[in-house]
Tab-separated table of C-alpha atoms in Angstrom:
chain	number	residue	atom	x	y	z
A	1	MET	CA	-12.790	0.895	16.441
A	2	GLU	CA	-13.464	4.424	17.703
A	3	ARG	CA	-12.007	7.192	15.552
A	4	TRP	CA	-10.878	10.725	16.183
A	5	VAL	CA	-13.130	12.394	13.616
A	6	TYR	CA	-12.792	16.045	12.662
A	7	THR	CA	-15.847	17.504	10.916
A	8	ALA	CA	-15.536	20.454	8.553
A	9	THR	CA	-17.914	22.211	6.173
A	10	LEU	CA	-16.755	23.030	2.650
A	11	PHE	CA	-19.042	24.653	0.064
A	12	GLY	CA	-22.043	23.652	2.144
A	13	LYS	CA	-20.933	20.001	2.310
A	14	THR	CA	-20.025	18.265	5.563
A	15	LEU	CA	-16.704	16.430	5.417
A	16	ASN	CA	-15.374	14.002	8.036
A	17	PHE	CA	-11.643	13.411	8.484
A	18	ASN	CA	-10.179	10.518	10.486
A	19	MET	CA	-7.477	12.562	12.163
A	20	ASP	CA	-5.894	9.595	13.992
A	21	THR	CA	-4.885	7.838	10.764
A	22	ILE	CA	-4.212	11.084	8.854
A	23	ILE	CA	-1.624	12.095	11.475
A	24	THR	CA	0.033	8.652	11.484
A	25	MET	CA	0.049	8.709	7.658
A	26	TRP	CA	2.012	11.980	7.686
A	27	ILE	CA	4.348	10.630	10.372
A	28	THR	CA	4.940	7.541	8.204
A	29	MET	CA	5.812	9.695	5.200
A	30	ALA	CA	8.130	11.856	7.318
A	31	LEU	CA	9.935	8.753	8.641
A	32	LEU	CA	10.476	7.483	5.092
A	33	ILE	CA	11.852	10.848	3.948
A	34	VAL	CA	14.266	10.927	6.901
A	35	PHE	CA	15.276	7.301	6.224
A	36	ALA	CA	15.937	8.124	2.549
A	37	LEU	CA	18.027	11.171	3.458
A	38	PHE	CA	20.190	9.229	5.907
A	39	ALA	CA	20.502	6.211	3.583
A	40	THR	CA	21.741	8.327	0.662
A	41	ARG	CA	24.057	10.567	2.671
A	42	ASN	CA	27.787	9.918	2.313
A	43	MET	CA	27.319	6.899	0.060
A	44	GLY	CA	30.514	5.020	-0.703
A	45	MET	CA	31.932	1.933	-2.388
A	46	VAL	CA	32.145	0.340	1.057
A	47	PRO	CA	28.541	0.722	2.234
A	48	THR	CA	27.437	1.511	5.756
A	49	LYS	CA	24.875	-0.795	7.359
A	50	LEU	CA	22.037	1.566	6.445
A	51	GLN	CA	23.252	1.881	2.864
A	52	ALA	CA	23.601	-1.903	2.602
A	53	ILE	CA	20.042	-2.439	3.852
A	54	SER	CA	18.699	0.149	1.412
A	55	GLU	CA	20.607	-1.314	-1.511
A	56	GLY	CA	19.407	-4.803	-0.592
A	57	ILE	CA	15.745	-3.703	-0.657
A	58	ILE	CA	16.219	-1.894	-3.979
A	59	LYS	CA	18.067	-4.858	-5.529
A	60	TYR	CA	15.348	-7.310	-4.460
A	61	PHE	CA	12.538	-5.300	-6.013
A	62	ASN	CA	14.626	-4.381	-9.033
A	63	ASP	CA	15.258	-8.066	-9.731
A	64	ILE	CA	11.620	-9.168	-9.426
A	65	THR	CA	10.403	-6.157	-11.429
A	66	LYS	CA	12.866	-7.012	-14.198
A	67	ALA	CA	11.711	-10.638	-14.126
A	68	SER	CA	8.102	-9.479	-14.457
A	69	MET	CA	8.358	-6.582	-16.931
A	70	GLY	CA	11.771	-6.800	-18.585
A	71	ASP	CA	14.736	-4.474	-18.093
A	72	ASP	CA	13.408	-1.397	-19.897
A	73	ASN	CA	9.978	-1.331	-18.276
A	74	ALA	CA	11.427	-2.169	-14.868
A	75	GLN	CA	13.423	1.062	-14.860
A	76	LYS	CA	10.254	3.029	-15.602
A	77	HIS	CA	8.080	1.460	-12.919
A	78	ILE	CA	10.450	0.478	-10.088
A	79	ALA	CA	9.762	3.786	-8.307
A	80	ILE	CA	6.072	3.134	-7.639
A	81	VAL	CA	6.760	-0.507	-6.699
A	82	LEU	CA	9.347	0.504	-4.096
A	83	THR	CA	7.237	3.393	-2.823
A	84	LEU	CA	4.210	1.156	-2.267
A	85	PHE	CA	6.229	-1.442	-0.371
A	86	MET	CA	8.115	0.975	1.869
A	87	PHE	CA	5.045	3.043	2.708
A	88	ILE	CA	2.764	0.070	3.423
A	89	LEU	CA	5.413	-1.758	5.464
A	90	THR	CA	6.207	1.315	7.571
A	91	ALA	CA	2.516	2.092	8.036
A	92	ASN	CA	1.771	-1.499	9.072
A	93	LEU	CA	4.631	-1.582	11.589
A	94	PHE	CA	3.523	1.783	12.966
A	95	GLY	CA	0.394	0.055	14.262
A	96	GLN	CA	2.533	-2.247	16.415
A	97	LEU	CA	3.881	0.623	18.498
A	98	PRO	CA	2.352	1.172	21.971
A	99	LEU	CA	0.349	4.179	20.799
A	100	LYS	CA	-2.383	3.671	23.403
A	101	ILE	CA	-0.251	5.519	25.935
A	102	ILE	CA	-1.049	8.701	23.965
A	103	HIS	CA	-4.525	9.626	25.145
A	104	LEU	CA	-6.742	11.445	22.674
A	105	HIS	CA	-10.090	13.070	23.355
A	106	THR	CA	-11.687	10.344	21.228
A	107	GLY	CA	-10.194	7.325	19.494
A	108	GLU	CA	-6.516	6.398	19.415
A	109	PHE	CA	-3.578	6.507	17.054
A	110	ALA	CA	-3.314	3.466	14.789
A	111	SER	CA	-1.749	2.250	11.582
A	112	PRO	CA	-2.901	4.297	8.571
A	113	ASP	CA	-3.719	1.010	6.850
A	114	ASN	CA	-6.465	0.088	9.315
A	115	ASP	CA	-8.504	2.871	7.706
A	116	ILE	CA	-10.364	1.788	4.553
A	117	ASN	CA	-10.023	5.344	3.209
A	118	MET	CA	-6.231	4.995	3.188
A	119	THR	CA	-6.090	1.611	1.478
A	120	ALA	CA	-8.785	2.652	-1.017
A	121	ALA	CA	-6.764	5.774	-1.872
A	122	MET	CA	-3.713	3.607	-2.626
A	123	ALA	CA	-5.897	1.294	-4.723
A	124	ILE	CA	-7.136	4.273	-6.747
A	125	VAL	CA	-3.542	5.428	-7.329
A	126	VAL	CA	-2.602	1.946	-8.588
A	127	LEU	CA	-5.732	1.833	-10.785
A	128	ILE	CA	-5.025	5.232	-12.383
A	129	TYR	CA	-1.372	4.306	-12.821
A	130	TYR	CA	-1.837	1.044	-14.695
A	131	VAL	CA	-4.810	2.277	-16.750
A	132	TYR	CA	-2.749	5.314	-17.834
A	133	TYR	CA	0.245	3.217	-18.869
A	134	GLY	CA	-1.982	0.542	-20.391
A	135	VAL	CA	-3.650	3.124	-22.622
A	136	LYS	CA	-0.301	4.777	-23.362
A	137	GLN	CA	1.166	1.435	-24.455
A	138	ASN	CA	-1.838	-0.127	-26.231
A	139	LYS	CA	-4.116	2.875	-26.922
A	140	PHE	CA	-7.779	2.171	-26.251
A	141	LYS	CA	-7.341	-1.452	-27.323
A	142	PHE	CA	-6.169	-1.836	-23.738
A	143	PHE	CA	-9.801	-1.993	-22.598
A	144	PHE	CA	-10.678	-4.708	-25.111
A	145	LYS	CA	-7.824	-7.179	-24.869
A	146	GLY	CA	-9.031	-10.622	-25.844
A	147	PHE	CA	-12.285	-9.189	-27.278
A	148	SER	CA	-14.455	-11.629	-29.179
A	149	ILE	CA	-18.091	-11.613	-30.252
A	150	GLU	CA	-18.536	-15.161	-28.933
A	151	GLY	CA	-17.172	-14.194	-25.544
A	152	LEU	CA	-18.960	-10.885	-25.008
A	153	ILE	CA	-19.825	-11.669	-21.394
A	154	ILE	CA	-16.285	-12.786	-20.603
A	155	THR	CA	-14.929	-9.657	-22.300
A	156	PHE	CA	-17.267	-7.501	-20.207
A	157	VAL	CA	-16.189	-9.276	-17.021
A	158	ASP	CA	-12.503	-8.870	-17.931
A	159	THR	CA	-12.990	-5.143	-18.531
A	160	MET	CA	-14.817	-4.710	-15.220
A	161	GLU	CA	-12.025	-6.616	-13.489
A	162	LEU	CA	-9.596	-3.853	-14.453
A	163	PHE	CA	-11.395	-1.535	-12.051
A	164	ILE	CA	-12.410	-4.062	-9.395
A	165	ARG	CA	-9.174	-5.876	-8.606
A	166	PRO	CA	-7.300	-2.935	-6.969
A	167	PHE	CA	-10.131	-2.597	-4.473
A	168	SER	CA	-9.805	-6.248	-3.528
A	169	LEU	CA	-6.227	-5.308	-2.568
A	170	ALA	CA	-7.543	-2.406	-0.493
A	171	LEU	CA	-10.047	-4.569	1.374
A	172	ARG	CA	-7.503	-7.345	2.000
A	173	LEU	CA	-4.914	-4.964	3.437
A	174	PHE	CA	-7.458	-3.050	5.530
A	175	ALA	CA	-9.094	-6.193	6.944
A	176	ASN	CA	-5.817	-7.899	7.869
A	177	ILE	CA	-4.289	-4.878	9.595
A	178	LEU	CA	-7.495	-3.953	11.440
A	179	ALA	CA	-8.078	-7.554	12.561
A	180	GLY	CA	-4.485	-7.836	13.782
A	181	GLU	CA	-4.689	-4.661	15.863
A	182	ILE	CA	-8.016	-5.739	17.359
A	183	LEU	CA	-6.526	-9.146	18.231
A	184	VAL	CA	-3.496	-7.633	19.971
A	185	THR	CA	-5.700	-5.119	21.808
A	186	THR	CA	-7.978	-7.930	22.996
A	187	MET	CA	-5.045	-9.990	24.254
A	188	LEU	CA	-3.597	-6.971	26.063
A	189	GLY	CA	-6.975	-6.392	27.704
A	190	LEU	CA	-7.217	-9.997	28.889
A	191	VAL	CA	-3.629	-10.577	29.969
A	192	GLY	CA	-1.251	-7.627	29.834
A	193	VAL	CA	2.001	-9.571	30.296
A	194	LEU	CA	3.714	-12.157	28.026
A	195	LEU	CA	0.580	-13.706	26.450
A	196	PRO	CA	0.131	-10.931	23.819
A	197	LEU	CA	3.820	-11.173	22.777
A	198	PRO	CA	3.418	-14.098	20.300
A	199	PHE	CA	0.465	-12.308	18.684
A	200	MET	CA	2.490	-9.092	18.397
A	201	LEU	CA	5.374	-10.981	16.764
A	202	PHE	CA	2.925	-12.678	14.395
A	203	GLU	CA	1.456	-9.286	13.460
A	204	ILE	CA	4.937	-8.052	12.520
A	205	PHE	CA	5.155	-11.033	10.160
A	206	VAL	CA	1.683	-10.201	8.792
A	207	ALA	CA	2.730	-6.563	8.301
A	208	VAL	CA	5.612	-7.641	6.039
A	209	ILE	CA	3.519	-10.211	4.143
A	210	GLN	CA	0.636	-7.794	3.491
A	211	ALA	CA	3.043	-5.127	2.230
A	212	LEU	CA	4.552	-7.694	-0.153
A	213	VAL	CA	1.140	-8.964	-1.325
A	214	PHE	CA	-0.169	-5.474	-2.133
A	215	THR	CA	3.080	-4.476	-3.857
A	216	LEU	CA	3.618	-7.645	-5.894
A	217	LEU	CA	0.006	-7.827	-7.076
A	218	SER	CA	0.123	-4.137	-8.033
A	219	MET	CA	3.297	-4.877	-10.004
A	220	THR	CA	1.540	-7.787	-11.710
A	221	TYR	CA	-1.399	-5.567	-12.717
A	222	ILE	CA	1.006	-2.989	-14.171
A	223	THR	CA	2.802	-5.745	-16.097
A	224	MET	CA	-0.489	-7.066	-17.486
A	225	ALA	CA	-1.481	-3.535	-18.536
A	226	ILE	CA	1.685	-2.646	-20.433
A	227	GLN	CA	2.204	-5.934	-22.273
A	228	LYS	CA	1.166	-5.907	-25.923
A	229	GLU	CA	-0.170	-9.454	-26.044
């Protein structure tokens, strides 16, 4: 997929920025801020439709976070769980908009999540987050859970897995979103009317599922990090 790449030089180093996905990333964040402002404005005992939708999303993730971590830990970590889901879902759905009508000099606007740099950045945030809280909860024993002399190789593999598994999330999200956009683009190129519609509807379903997968697995990794056993 062709990118709109901006090249800059900093301290003698050449840096490349994928401006198409950087711009859509900032638009996604702006949309979420606006949504949050409207959803929390004039809140009442009898909720508006927007307030009801917002409360439903929060309740769903609050319930599954409590089931995973317990009440006390859920209150500490619900913010990152909700933020991941809302950002990834909005970013995924952004790629389903007819952005090809906006002509750029090179490349085209697309979902931020079809850029491996974006998904890898989120994976790094999740990695830093659960390693920090794992060490805070269990000290440096966190890196040697289940350590045994007999199982040195397994212990080594388990420790390496701490750093590898978030990047499997990044690759899964990136590959699914990129493949979906390529599929829809191909169908639009072959037959521009009606035929691409089922694929576009399926990609909306995939957008929701991939946001849930990334979020729920991240929540699971956090739970595994903070538990004492």
